[in-house]
Coordinates of C-alpha atoms and ligand atoms in Angstrom, one line a residue:
M1 CA 0.0 0.0 0.0
T2 CA 1.6 3.2 -1.0
G3 CA 1.7 6.3 1.1
N4 CA 1.0 4.7 4.4
K5 CA 3.4 5.4 7.2
K6 CA 4.1 3.5 10.3
L7 CA 4.7 6.4 12.5
S8 CA 7.4 6.7 15.0
A9 CA 6.2 7.7 18.5
A10 CA 7.6 11.1 18.0
A11 CA 5.9 11.7 14.7
M12 CA 2.6 10.4 16.1
A13 CA 2.9 12.8 19.0
A14 CA 3.4 15.6 16.5
V15 CA 0.2 14.7 14.7
L16 CA -1.7 14.4 17.9
S17 CA -0.4 17.7 19.2
L18 CA -2.6 19.3 16.6
T19 CA -5.7 17.9 18.2
A20 CA -7.7 19.5 21.1
V21 CA -6.0 17.5 23.8
P22 CA -2.4 16.7 23.3
A23 CA -1.5 13.1 23.5
T24 CA 1.1 12.0 26.0
S25 CA 2.7 9.4 23.8
T26 CA 1.9 6.4 21.7
A27 CA 2.7 2.8 21.0
I28 CA 3.2 1.9 17.4
A29 CA 3.8 -1.7 16.4
A30 CA 6.0 -2.4 13.5
D31 CA 4.3 -5.7 12.6
D32 CA 3.4 -6.0 8.9
G33 CA 0.2 -4.2 8.2
V34 CA -0.3 -3.0 11.7
L35 CA -0.3 0.8 11.9
I36 CA -1.4 1.4 15.4
S37 CA -1.3 -0.9 18.4
A38 CA -2.5 0.5 21.8
D39 CA -2.5 -1.9 24.8
F40 CA -1.9 0.9 27.4
E41 CA 0.7 -1.3 29.1
D42 CA 3.2 1.5 29.2
G43 CA 0.7 3.6 31.0
E44 CA 0.1 6.0 28.1
T45 CA -2.5 6.6 25.5
V46 CA -2.8 7.7 21.8
F47 CA -6.4 8.6 22.3
T48 CA -7.8 12.0 23.0
R49 CA -11.2 13.1 24.3
R50 CA -13.9 14.2 21.9
G51 CA -15.6 16.6 24.3
E52 CA -14.6 18.9 27.0
N53 CA -15.7 17.0 30.0
E54 CA -14.5 13.5 29.8
V55 CA -11.3 12.3 31.5
L56 CA -9.0 9.8 29.9
T57 CA -7.0 7.7 32.4
V58 CA -4.8 4.7 31.9
T59 CA -5.9 2.4 34.7
D60 CA -5.1 -1.0 36.2
E61 CA -8.6 -1.4 37.6
L62 CA -9.5 -3.6 34.6
A63 CA -7.8 -5.0 31.5
H64 CA -8.7 -7.1 28.5
G65 CA -5.1 -8.2 28.1
G66 CA -2.2 -7.4 30.3
S67 CA -2.8 -5.2 33.3
Y68 CA -3.9 -1.8 31.9
S69 CA -6.8 -0.4 29.9
L70 CA -8.1 3.1 29.1
L71 CA -10.9 4.5 31.3
V72 CA -13.1 7.2 29.9
S73 CA -15.0 8.8 32.9
E74 CA -17.0 11.9 33.5
R75 CA -18.7 11.8 30.1
A76 CA -21.6 14.3 29.8
K77 CA -22.9 13.7 26.2
S78 CA -23.6 10.5 24.3
W79 CA -20.9 11.4 21.8
N80 CA -18.3 12.0 24.5
G81 CA -15.6 9.3 24.3
P82 CA -12.1 8.5 23.2
Q83 CA -11.0 9.3 19.7
L84 CA -8.0 8.2 17.6
A85 CA -6.7 10.7 15.0
L86 CA -5.7 9.0 11.8
D87 CA -4.5 11.7 9.5
G88 CA -0.9 11.0 8.5
I89 CA -1.3 7.3 9.4
I90 CA -3.9 6.1 6.9
N91 CA -4.9 7.2 3.4
A92 CA -8.4 8.4 2.7
G93 CA -9.9 6.2 0.0
E94 CA -8.3 3.0 1.2
E95 CA -9.5 0.2 3.5
Y96 CA -8.3 -0.6 7.0
M97 CA -9.3 -2.9 9.9
V98 CA -9.7 -2.0 13.5
T99 CA -9.9 -4.4 16.5
A100 CA -10.7 -3.2 20.0
Y101 CA -12.4 -4.3 23.2
A102 CA -14.8 -2.3 25.2
K103 CA -16.4 -2.7 28.7
T104 CA -18.9 -0.7 30.7
P105 CA -19.8 -1.0 34.4
W106 CA -23.5 -1.5 33.5
Y107 CA -25.6 -2.4 30.4
A108 CA -24.9 0.1 27.7
T109 CA -24.6 0.4 23.9
V110 CA -21.1 1.3 22.8
T111 CA -20.7 2.4 19.2
L112 CA -17.5 2.5 17.2
S113 CA -17.9 5.4 14.8
Q114 CA -15.9 7.5 12.4
Q115 CA -15.6 11.3 11.7
Y116 CA -14.1 13.1 8.7
T117 CA -14.3 16.4 6.9
D118 CA -15.1 16.3 3.2
T119 CA -13.5 18.4 0.4
D120 CA -16.1 21.1 1.0
G121 CA -15.3 21.3 4.7
T122 CA -18.5 19.5 5.9
V123 CA -17.9 17.3 8.9
H124 CA -19.5 13.8 8.7
Y125 CA -20.2 11.2 11.4
A126 CA -21.0 7.6 10.7
N127 CA -21.5 4.5 12.9
I128 CA -19.2 1.6 12.1
L129 CA -20.4 -1.0 14.6
Q130 CA -22.8 -0.8 17.5
Q131 CA -22.3 -3.4 20.3
T132 CA -24.1 -4.1 23.5
C133 CA -22.0 -4.2 26.6
E134 CA -23.7 -6.2 29.3
G135 CA -21.7 -4.7 32.1
S136 CA -19.8 -8.0 32.7
D137 CA -17.6 -9.1 29.9
W138 CA -15.4 -7.3 27.5
V139 CA -17.1 -6.9 24.1
G140 CA -14.9 -7.3 21.0
Y141 CA -14.9 -5.2 17.8
E142 CA -12.7 -7.6 15.9
N143 CA -11.3 -7.0 12.4
I144 CA -13.9 -4.4 11.6
K145 CA -13.4 -2.9 8.2
F146 CA -13.6 0.8 7.7
S147 CA -12.5 3.5 5.2
F148 CA -12.9 7.2 4.6
P149 CA -13.9 8.7 1.2
A150 CA -11.1 9.9 -0.9
G151 CA -10.1 13.5 -0.1
S152 CA -11.2 13.3 3.5
T153 CA -9.3 15.1 6.2
D154 CA -9.5 15.3 10.0
M155 CA -10.2 11.5 10.1
Y156 CA -11.0 9.9 13.4
I157 CA -12.4 6.7 14.7
Y158 CA -14.0 6.9 18.1
F159 CA -16.2 5.2 20.7
E160 CA -19.4 6.7 22.0
A161 CA -22.3 5.4 24.2
S162 CA -26.0 6.4 24.1
D163 CA -25.9 6.4 27.9
A164 CA -24.1 9.7 28.5
S165 CA -23.2 8.9 32.1
V166 CA -21.7 5.5 31.6
D167 CA -17.9 5.1 31.9
I168 CA -16.2 3.3 29.0
Y169 CA -13.1 1.1 29.2
I170 CA -11.2 0.4 26.0
D171 CA -8.3 -2.0 25.5
D172 CA -6.1 -3.8 23.0
V173 CA -6.8 -1.5 20.0
T174 CA -5.1 -2.2 16.7
V175 CA -5.5 -0.5 13.3
S176 CA -4.1 -2.3 10.3
E177 CA -4.2 -2.3 6.6
A178 CA -7.1 -4.5 5.2
P179 CA -5.7 -7.4 3.1
F180 CA -6.8 -7.4 -0.6
I181 CA -9.1 -10.4 -1.3
Q182 CA -9.1 -11.4 -4.9
P183 CA -12.6 -12.2 -6.2
E184 CA -13.2 -16.0 -6.5
D185 CA -12.7 -17.5 -9.9
I186 CA -16.3 -18.1 -10.6
P187 CA -18.5 -16.9 -13.5
A188 CA -19.4 -13.2 -13.5
L189 CA -23.1 -12.7 -12.9
K190 CA -23.2 -10.1 -15.7
D191 CA -21.8 -12.6 -18.1
V192 CA -24.3 -15.3 -17.0
Y193 CA -27.2 -13.0 -17.6
A194 CA -25.7 -11.2 -20.6
E195 CA -28.5 -12.3 -23.0
Y196 CA -31.3 -11.3 -20.6
F197 CA -30.5 -8.0 -18.9
D198 CA -27.7 -6.0 -17.4
I199 CA -26.6 -6.6 -13.8
G200 CA -25.7 -3.6 -11.6
T201 CA -25.5 -2.7 -7.9
A202 CA -26.0 0.1 -5.6
L203 CA -22.8 1.6 -4.1
M204 CA -22.3 4.0 -1.2
C205 CA -19.3 6.3 -1.3
S206 CA -18.1 4.3 1.8
N207 CA -17.7 1.2 -0.4
L208 CA -15.2 2.9 -2.8
G209 CA -12.4 2.7 -0.3
S210 CA -12.4 -1.1 -0.2
K211 CA -10.4 -2.6 -3.1
S212 CA -11.7 -6.1 -2.3
F213 CA -15.3 -4.9 -2.3
M214 CA -14.9 -3.0 -5.5
A215 CA -13.1 -5.8 -7.3
L216 CA -16.0 -8.0 -6.5
A217 CA -18.6 -5.4 -7.5
E218 CA -16.8 -4.7 -10.7
K219 CA -16.4 -8.3 -11.7
H220 CA -20.1 -9.2 -11.2
M221 CA -22.3 -6.1 -11.3
N222 CA -20.9 -3.1 -13.1
E223 CA -23.5 -2.6 -15.8
G224 CA -25.2 0.2 -14.0
I225 CA -24.4 1.6 -10.6
T226 CA -27.0 3.3 -8.4
V227 CA -25.8 6.0 -6.1
G228 CA -27.2 4.4 -2.9
N229 CA -27.4 7.4 -0.7
E230 CA -25.5 10.5 -1.7
L231 CA -27.7 11.9 -4.4
K232 CA -30.7 12.0 -2.1
P233 CA -32.1 15.5 -1.2
D234 CA -30.7 15.4 2.3
Y235 CA -27.2 15.1 0.9
M236 CA -27.7 17.4 -2.1
L237 CA -29.5 20.3 -0.5
D238 CA -27.2 23.0 0.8
K239 CA -29.2 24.8 3.6
E240 CA -26.5 27.3 4.3
A241 CA -26.2 28.4 0.7
S242 CA -30.0 28.4 0.3
L243 CA -30.4 30.6 3.3
A244 CA -27.6 32.9 2.2
M245 CA -29.4 33.5 -1.1
Y246 CA -32.7 34.1 0.7
E247 CA -31.0 36.6 3.0
A248 CA -29.2 38.4 0.2
D249 CA -32.2 38.9 -2.2
G250 CA -35.3 37.6 -0.4
D251 CA -35.7 34.7 -2.7
D252 CA -36.6 31.5 -1.0
T253 CA -37.7 29.6 -4.1
N254 CA -34.2 28.6 -5.3
P255 CA -32.8 25.8 -3.2
Q256 CA -29.0 25.5 -3.6
V257 CA -27.3 22.1 -4.0
T258 CA -23.9 20.7 -3.3
L259 CA -21.9 17.7 -4.5
A260 CA -19.8 17.5 -1.3
S261 CA -21.0 14.1 -0.3
V262 CA -21.4 12.5 -3.7
R263 CA -18.2 13.7 -5.2
P264 CA -16.1 10.5 -4.6
M265 CA -18.8 8.5 -6.5
L266 CA -18.8 10.9 -9.4
E267 CA -15.0 10.8 -9.6
Y268 CA -15.2 7.0 -9.6
A269 CA -17.8 7.0 -12.3
R270 CA -15.8 9.5 -14.4
D271 CA -12.5 7.6 -14.0
N272 CA -13.9 4.2 -14.6
N273 CA -16.5 5.2 -17.3
V274 CA -19.4 3.7 -15.3
P275 CA -23.0 4.8 -16.1
L276 CA -24.9 5.9 -13.0
R277 CA -28.6 5.9 -11.9
G278 CA -29.6 9.0 -10.0
H279 CA -31.5 8.2 -6.9
T280 CA -33.7 10.1 -6.2
L281 CA -35.2 13.6 -6.9
V282 CA -38.6 13.7 -5.1
W283 CA -39.1 11.6 -2.0
H284 CA -40.9 11.9 1.3
S285 CA -37.9 10.4 3.1
Q286 CA -34.3 11.7 3.5
T287 CA -35.5 15.2 2.7
P288 CA -35.3 17.9 5.3
D289 CA -38.4 19.7 6.5
W290 CA -36.9 23.2 5.9
F291 CA -37.1 22.4 2.1
F292 CA -40.9 22.6 2.4
K293 CA -41.1 25.5 4.9
E294 CA -41.5 29.3 4.6
G295 CA -38.2 31.0 4.7
Y296 CA -36.5 27.6 4.9
A297 CA -37.2 27.7 8.6
D298 CA -37.5 24.3 10.3
D299 CA -40.5 25.5 12.2
G300 CA -42.0 27.7 9.4
D301 CA -45.4 27.1 7.8
W302 CA -45.7 24.7 4.8
V303 CA -45.2 26.8 1.7
S304 CA -48.0 27.1 -0.9
P305 CA -48.1 24.5 -3.8
E306 CA -47.1 27.3 -6.2
K307 CA -44.0 28.2 -4.2
M308 CA -43.1 24.5 -3.8
T309 CA -43.5 23.9 -7.5
T310 CA -40.9 26.6 -8.1
R311 CA -38.6 25.1 -5.5
M312 CA -39.0 21.7 -7.0
E313 CA -38.2 23.0 -10.5
N314 CA -35.2 24.8 -9.2
Y315 CA -34.0 21.9 -7.2
I316 CA -34.2 19.6 -10.2
K317 CA -32.7 22.2 -12.5
N318 CA -29.8 23.0 -10.1
T319 CA -29.1 19.3 -9.6
M320 CA -28.8 18.5 -13.3
A321 CA -26.8 21.7 -13.9
I322 CA -24.2 21.1 -11.2
L323 CA -23.7 17.5 -12.3
A324 CA -23.3 18.5 -16.0
E325 CA -21.0 21.3 -15.1
E326 CA -18.7 19.6 -12.7
F327 CA -18.9 16.1 -14.2
P328 CA -19.7 16.5 -17.9
T329 CA -18.4 13.1 -18.9
V330 CA -20.4 11.1 -16.3
E331 CA -23.4 9.4 -17.9
F332 CA -26.6 9.3 -16.0
Y333 CA -28.5 6.6 -17.8
A334 CA -31.5 6.9 -15.5
W335 CA -33.0 9.0 -12.7
D336 CA -35.6 7.8 -10.2
V337 CA -37.7 10.9 -10.5
V338 CA -40.2 10.1 -7.8
N339 CA -39.7 7.5 -5.1
E340 CA -42.3 5.7 -2.9
A341 CA -45.3 8.1 -3.3
W342 CA -48.0 5.5 -2.9
K343 CA -49.1 3.5 0.1
D344 CA -49.7 -0.2 -0.1
D345 CA -53.5 0.4 -0.5
G346 CA -52.9 2.6 -3.5
T347 CA -53.7 5.9 -1.8
P348 CA -51.2 8.8 -1.4
R349 CA -49.1 9.0 1.8
D350 CA -50.5 10.8 4.8
A351 CA -49.6 14.5 5.1
G352 CA -46.9 15.3 7.6
S353 CA -43.2 15.2 8.1
N354 CA -41.4 11.9 7.7
N355 CA -38.7 13.3 10.0
T356 CA -41.3 13.4 12.7
T357 CA -43.5 10.4 11.9
S358 CA -42.0 7.8 9.6
G359 CA -43.9 7.3 6.4
Q360 CA -45.6 10.7 6.3
S361 CA -45.0 13.0 3.3
A362 CA -44.3 16.7 3.4
W363 CA -45.1 16.7 -0.4
V364 CA -48.7 15.7 0.5
S365 CA -48.7 18.4 3.3
V366 CA -48.0 21.0 0.6
Y367 CA -50.0 19.7 -2.3
G368 CA -52.8 17.9 -0.5
D369 CA -52.5 14.9 -2.9
N370 CA -50.0 13.3 -5.3
S371 CA -50.3 15.9 -8.0
F372 CA -46.6 16.8 -7.4
I373 CA -45.7 13.5 -9.2
E374 CA -46.5 14.8 -12.7
L375 CA -44.8 18.1 -12.1
A376 CA -41.7 16.3 -11.0
F377 CA -41.6 14.3 -14.2
Q378 CA -42.2 17.4 -16.3
F379 CA -39.2 19.1 -14.7
A380 CA -37.1 16.0 -14.9
R381 CA -37.9 15.7 -18.6
Q382 CA -37.0 19.3 -19.1
Y383 CA -33.7 19.4 -17.3
A384 CA -32.3 15.8 -17.3
P385 CA -29.5 15.2 -19.9
E386 CA -30.4 13.8 -23.2
G387 CA -30.8 10.0 -23.3
C388 CA -31.4 9.8 -19.5
K389 CA -34.4 7.6 -18.8
L390 CA -36.9 8.6 -16.2
Y391 CA -38.4 6.1 -13.7
Y392 CA -41.0 6.0 -11.0
N393 CA -39.6 3.7 -8.2
D394 CA -41.3 2.0 -5.3
Y395 CA -41.1 -0.9 -2.8
N396 CA -43.9 -3.4 -2.0
E397 CA -44.6 -2.9 -5.7
Y398 CA -46.4 -6.3 -5.8
M399 CA -49.2 -5.2 -3.3
S400 CA -52.3 -5.0 -5.4
G401 CA -53.5 -1.6 -4.3
K402 CA -50.1 0.0 -4.8
M403 CA -49.5 -1.9 -8.0
N404 CA -52.8 -0.6 -9.5
A405 CA -52.0 2.9 -8.5
I406 CA -48.5 2.7 -10.0
Y407 CA -50.0 1.2 -13.2
D408 CA -52.6 3.9 -13.6
M409 CA -50.1 6.7 -12.8
A410 CA -47.5 5.2 -15.2
M411 CA -50.1 4.9 -18.1
S412 CA -51.1 8.5 -17.6
L413 CA -47.5 9.7 -17.6
K414 CA -46.7 7.5 -20.5
E415 CA -49.5 9.1 -22.6
K416 CA -47.9 12.5 -21.9
G417 CA -44.4 11.2 -22.8
L418 CA -43.1 11.9 -19.4
I419 CA -42.0 8.5 -18.1
D420 CA -39.7 5.8 -19.5
G421 CA -39.9 3.0 -17.0
I422 CA -40.9 1.6 -13.7
G423 CA -38.4 0.8 -11.0
M424 CA -39.4 -2.3 -8.9
Q425 CA -37.3 -2.0 -5.8
S426 CA -37.7 -5.6 -4.9
H427 CA -36.7 -5.6 -1.2
L428 CA -38.0 -9.1 -0.7
D429 CA -37.9 -11.7 2.1
T430 CA -37.9 -15.5 1.8
S431 CA -41.4 -15.5 3.5
F432 CA -43.0 -12.8 1.5
P433 CA -44.1 -12.2 -1.2
T434 CA -44.3 -15.5 -3.0
P435 CA -42.3 -15.6 -6.2
A436 CA -45.7 -16.2 -8.0
T437 CA -47.0 -12.9 -6.5
Y438 CA -43.8 -11.1 -7.6
E439 CA -44.2 -12.6 -11.1
K440 CA -47.8 -11.2 -11.3
A441 CA -46.4 -7.7 -10.6
L442 CA -43.8 -8.2 -13.4
E443 CA -46.7 -9.2 -15.7
K444 CA -48.7 -6.1 -14.8
Y445 CA -45.8 -3.7 -15.2
A446 CA -44.7 -5.3 -18.5
S447 CA -48.2 -4.7 -19.8
T448 CA -47.6 -0.9 -19.6
G449 CA -45.1 -1.3 -22.5
L450 CA -42.6 0.7 -20.4
D451 CA -39.2 -0.5 -19.5
I452 CA -38.9 -2.3 -16.1
Q453 CA -35.8 -2.1 -14.0
V454 CA -35.3 -4.1 -10.8
T455 CA -33.7 -1.3 -8.9
E456 CA -32.9 -2.5 -5.3
L457 CA -33.0 -6.3 -5.2
D458 CA -32.2 -8.0 -1.9
V459 CA -33.8 -11.0 -0.1
T460 CA -33.7 -11.2 3.6
T461 CA -33.9 -14.4 5.7
N462 CA -34.7 -14.7 9.3
D463 CA -33.1 -18.1 9.4
T464 CA -29.4 -17.4 8.9
S465 CA -28.4 -21.1 9.4
E466 CA -27.1 -23.1 6.5
T467 CA -30.7 -24.4 5.8
G468 CA -31.9 -20.8 5.8
L469 CA -29.3 -19.8 3.2
E470 CA -30.4 -22.8 1.1
T471 CA -34.0 -21.6 1.3
Q472 CA -32.9 -18.1 0.4
A473 CA -31.0 -19.6 -2.6
Q474 CA -34.2 -21.3 -3.8
Y475 CA -36.1 -18.1 -3.4
Y476 CA -33.5 -16.1 -5.4
S477 CA -33.6 -18.8 -8.0
D478 CA -37.4 -18.6 -8.4
I479 CA -37.2 -14.8 -8.6
F480 CA -34.5 -15.0 -11.3
D481 CA -36.6 -17.5 -13.2
A482 CA -39.5 -15.0 -13.2
L483 CA -37.1 -12.2 -14.3
V484 CA -35.8 -14.3 -17.2
K485 CA -39.4 -15.0 -18.2
Y486 CA -40.1 -11.3 -18.5
S487 CA -36.6 -10.3 -19.6
D488 CA -37.9 -8.8 -22.9
S489 CA -39.4 -6.0 -20.7
I490 CA -36.5 -5.7 -18.2
S491 CA -33.3 -3.8 -19.1
K492 CA -31.5 -4.0 -15.8
V493 CA -31.4 -5.9 -12.5
I494 CA -29.7 -3.9 -9.8
L495 CA -28.8 -5.6 -6.5
W496 CA -29.0 -3.3 -3.4
G497 CA -25.4 -4.0 -2.5
V498 CA -22.8 -6.7 -2.9
T499 CA -21.8 -8.3 0.5
D500 CA -24.1 -9.0 3.4
D501 CA -22.1 -7.0 6.0
Q502 CA -22.4 -3.8 4.0
S503 CA -26.1 -4.1 3.4
W504 CA -28.7 -1.9 5.1
R505 CA -30.3 -5.2 6.3
A506 CA -27.0 -6.9 7.2
S507 CA -28.3 -9.0 10.1
R508 CA -30.7 -10.8 7.7
L509 CA -28.0 -11.6 5.2
P510 CA -29.9 -10.4 2.1
L511 CA -27.2 -10.4 -0.7
L512 CA -25.3 -12.8 -2.9
F513 CA -21.9 -12.6 -1.2
D514 CA -20.8 -12.9 2.4
E515 CA -18.6 -10.6 4.5
N516 CA -15.5 -12.6 3.3
Y517 CA -16.4 -11.9 -0.3
K518 CA -17.4 -15.5 -0.9
A519 CA -20.3 -16.4 -3.1
K520 CA -23.3 -17.7 -1.1
P521 CA -25.6 -20.5 -2.1
A522 CA -27.9 -17.8 -3.5
Y523 CA -25.2 -16.9 -6.0
Y524 CA -24.8 -20.5 -7.2
S525 CA -28.6 -20.9 -7.4
I526 CA -28.9 -18.1 -9.9
I527 CA -25.8 -18.6 -12.0
D528 CA -26.8 -21.9 -13.3
G529 CA -30.4 -20.7 -13.5
I530 CA -31.6 -24.2 -12.5
D531 CA -33.9 -24.9 -9.7
Y532 CA -31.6 -27.5 -8.2
T533 CA -33.8 -28.5 -5.3
T534 CA -36.7 -29.6 -7.5
T535 CA -36.7 -32.7 -9.6
E536 CA -37.3 -31.5 -13.1
P537 CA -34.2 -29.3 -13.7
V538 CA -32.0 -31.7 -11.7
E539 CA -33.1 -34.4 -14.1
T540 CA -32.0 -32.2 -17.0
I541 CA -28.5 -31.7 -15.6
T542 CA -28.2 -35.4 -14.5
T543 CA -29.0 -36.5 -18.0
T544 CA -26.4 -34.2 -19.4
T545 CA -23.8 -35.3 -16.8
T546 CA -24.3 -38.8 -17.9
T547 CA -22.4 -37.8 -21.0
I548 CA -19.8 -36.2 -18.9
T549 CA -19.4 -39.4 -16.9
T550 CA -18.4 -41.3 -20.0
T551 CA -16.2 -38.6 -21.4
T552 CA -14.4 -37.4 -18.3
T553 CA -14.1 -40.5 -16.2
T554 CA -10.4 -41.2 -16.1
M555 CA -10.2 -43.8 -13.4
E556 CA -12.5 -46.5 -12.4
G557 CA -15.0 -45.2 -9.8
I558 CA -14.3 -41.6 -10.3
L559 CA -17.1 -39.2 -11.5
K560 CA -15.4 -35.9 -12.0
G561 CA -17.2 -33.2 -10.2
D562 CA -19.4 -35.5 -8.0
V563 CA -18.1 -34.0 -4.8
D564 CA -21.0 -35.2 -2.6
V565 CA -20.7 -38.7 -4.2
N566 CA -24.4 -39.0 -5.0
G567 CA -23.9 -40.2 -8.6
S568 CA -24.7 -36.9 -10.3
V569 CA -22.9 -33.6 -10.9
N570 CA -24.8 -30.5 -10.2
V571 CA -24.5 -27.1 -8.6
S572 CA -24.7 -28.6 -5.1
D573 CA -21.3 -30.2 -5.8
A574 CA -19.9 -26.7 -6.7
V575 CA -21.3 -25.2 -3.5
L576 CA -19.8 -28.1 -1.4
L577 CA -16.4 -27.8 -3.1
N578 CA -16.2 -24.0 -2.6
R579 CA -17.0 -24.4 1.0
Y580 CA -14.5 -27.1 1.4
I581 CA -11.8 -24.9 -0.2
A582 CA -12.8 -22.0 2.0
E583 CA -12.2 -24.3 5.0
D584 CA -15.8 -24.1 6.1
S585 CA -15.8 -26.3 9.2
A586 CA -19.5 -27.1 8.7
V587 CA -18.8 -29.3 5.7
T588 CA -16.9 -32.5 5.1
V589 CA -15.9 -34.1 1.8
S590 CA -15.3 -37.9 1.7
E591 CA -12.1 -39.4 0.3
Q592 CA -14.0 -40.4 -2.8
G593 CA -15.5 -36.9 -3.0
L594 CA -12.0 -35.5 -3.0
L595 CA -10.9 -37.8 -5.8
N596 CA -14.0 -36.7 -7.7
A597 CA -13.2 -33.0 -6.9
D598 CA -9.8 -33.1 -8.6
M599 CA -10.9 -31.6 -11.9
G600 CA -7.4 -31.4 -13.3
G601 CA -6.3 -28.1 -11.9
A602 CA -3.2 -27.6 -9.8
V603 CA -2.0 -30.5 -7.7
G604 CA -4.6 -31.4 -5.0
V605 CA -8.0 -29.9 -4.7
T606 CA -7.9 -26.2 -5.1
A607 CA -9.9 -23.2 -6.2
E608 CA -8.8 -24.0 -9.7
D609 CA -10.8 -27.2 -9.5
A610 CA -13.8 -25.4 -8.2
A611 CA -13.6 -22.9 -11.1
I612 CA -13.3 -25.8 -13.7
L613 CA -16.3 -27.5 -12.1
L614 CA -18.3 -24.3 -12.4
R615 CA -17.3 -23.7 -16.0
M616 CA -18.3 -27.3 -16.7
L617 CA -21.7 -26.7 -15.1
A618 CA -22.3 -23.4 -16.9
H619 CA -21.4 -25.1 -20.1
L620 CA -23.8 -27.9 -19.4
E621 CA -26.5 -25.4 -18.6
A622 CA -25.9 -23.4 -21.8
E623 CA -26.1 -26.6 -23.8
G624 CA -28.9 -28.2 -21.8
Ligands
LIG701 O1 -29.6 1.8 1.6 C1 -30.0 3.1 2.1 C2 -29.5 3.2 3.6 O2 -28.1 3.2 3.6 C3 -30.1 4.4 4.2 O3 -29.7 4.5 5.6 C4 -31.6 4.5 4.0 C5 -32.2 5.7 4.7 O4 -33.4 6.0 4.2 O5 -31.9 4.4 2.7 C6 -31.5 3.2 2.1 O6 -31.9 3.1 0.7 C7 -33.3 3.1 0.5 C8 -33.6 3.6 -0.9 O7 -33.1 4.9 -1.0 C9 -35.0 3.5 -1.2 N1 -35.6 2.3 -1.0 C10 -35.3 1.7 0.3 C11 -33.8 1.6 0.5 C12 -33.6 0.9 1.8 O8 -34.1 1.6 2.9

């Protein structure tokens, strides 16, 4: 990794002397990849306090390892706690790992968080990992990946606790470079589905710093990237600049915008020539109340529909203008113009602030109904770059009331030439909806004649055991069967993320790859496109593998690829082999299975054999 420095104690002290509370000294380990190691055994600390009250003491009252830890006492605010300054030690835009242990005297939630300042000078705070300390044992934050967007300065990681009065003990903290994990040698999703539709993914700016994550995303899902968060109104709207304009000339109809948060993503798209989906212009959520209020005052009255229409026009116009001006070569292939405007029963959302009561819409407060939708599409059509397709986007899009409302709205907008497609978010769960219900929604939207894009696909499972992941795989497989069936109407399928740990629904493991960048059963279930747990497709592949048996058997009793030794070769063998190679302790492969698994790659059973087996299966599927 270029540019990283393992700081000497003196250099570190120099860095820290710039922070609010000068550090006494530091301990820097010289081990490979380890940039900071703080065990407090020398009685000193590299941490400083975030607020003005808390007291940091190296103590021998408690220790996770050795005899000493760091005690943070006299906290007064939830965000008070110990922070570690990282400028000069790590590089913004690259990935690192932190390990640390925390303990509190009583039950409390302790969160590992990060802070940085972006290129426009805005300070950002984000949670990395929240853990519950029971008051008894030390709680580990082990090998937790983190990164800061390129261009960040004033970078810190820190601990905070929602209980402002609880003391926090911290021990055995290390910060190291994250290793690069090469994507597995398995077929790229986008290649597997090349003849049906493009495969893309949503990315957050925080993903860009991880080379391993990005290598995986780029291999499988780079045919359309959705900006997962940073183009939403709460990131784009610049309250200070809007207020300044209002104060200067009395005009509160021209909301100003900023690219401060989204810039790293735009630079990535520009430098890698990746087309983007803009998400999203008009939404009840992640939009501040002041945008809808007289004089941009949080507690002002709702503005009139006329004033809001001017604000909406200017917001859309300013957004398109700043993107075209600062990033003229970045292609926006689509914009989600309006997001989530209909309730499941097909009526408009209730009036109110989503920031006060989740689900309410300030748009409805101003307009009284959903008449703002058509206006938004008119302005988007007027100001979006040429060739950019315009979509209405929603979740629960298979609920009949909502589905009918979207259908009617889409047909009316289509007649006026204002809409190009419907975005089916597709945040699904293995228990609901059934794939058949989802397929009905595909049928209905396809009947509009508009393009369909699956915009935010993920499938949660409450059962995270191996069996649960197999059920999830089956569900993914059924959904992809339906997508293939309607592929003439579908131009893109966008996953809402790549690896489970980075998902907004991480605990229910909704994606195709796990936190170690390994393909899950769900991936294997959709790459061969075969419903391998039901009889009919398995028969197809078994028949085909009969040929393989005769052509590839090289020794008596060996059926190449039959890793589970059940007499046939199918995707279950590939799953088993990959797990075996990944040293998954939950699986065993018999001696015969290992003989069958040696597909002719390097000596022994290796990832190369797994790749050969997958290619063989993909080939069989293509021919079958
Ligand atoms: O994935 C996004 C997550 O990081 C944000 O915290 C969340 C806040 O609203 O928004 C998520 O993205 C949403 C998307 O914009 C619209 N459809 C639902 C997505 C998941 O909530």
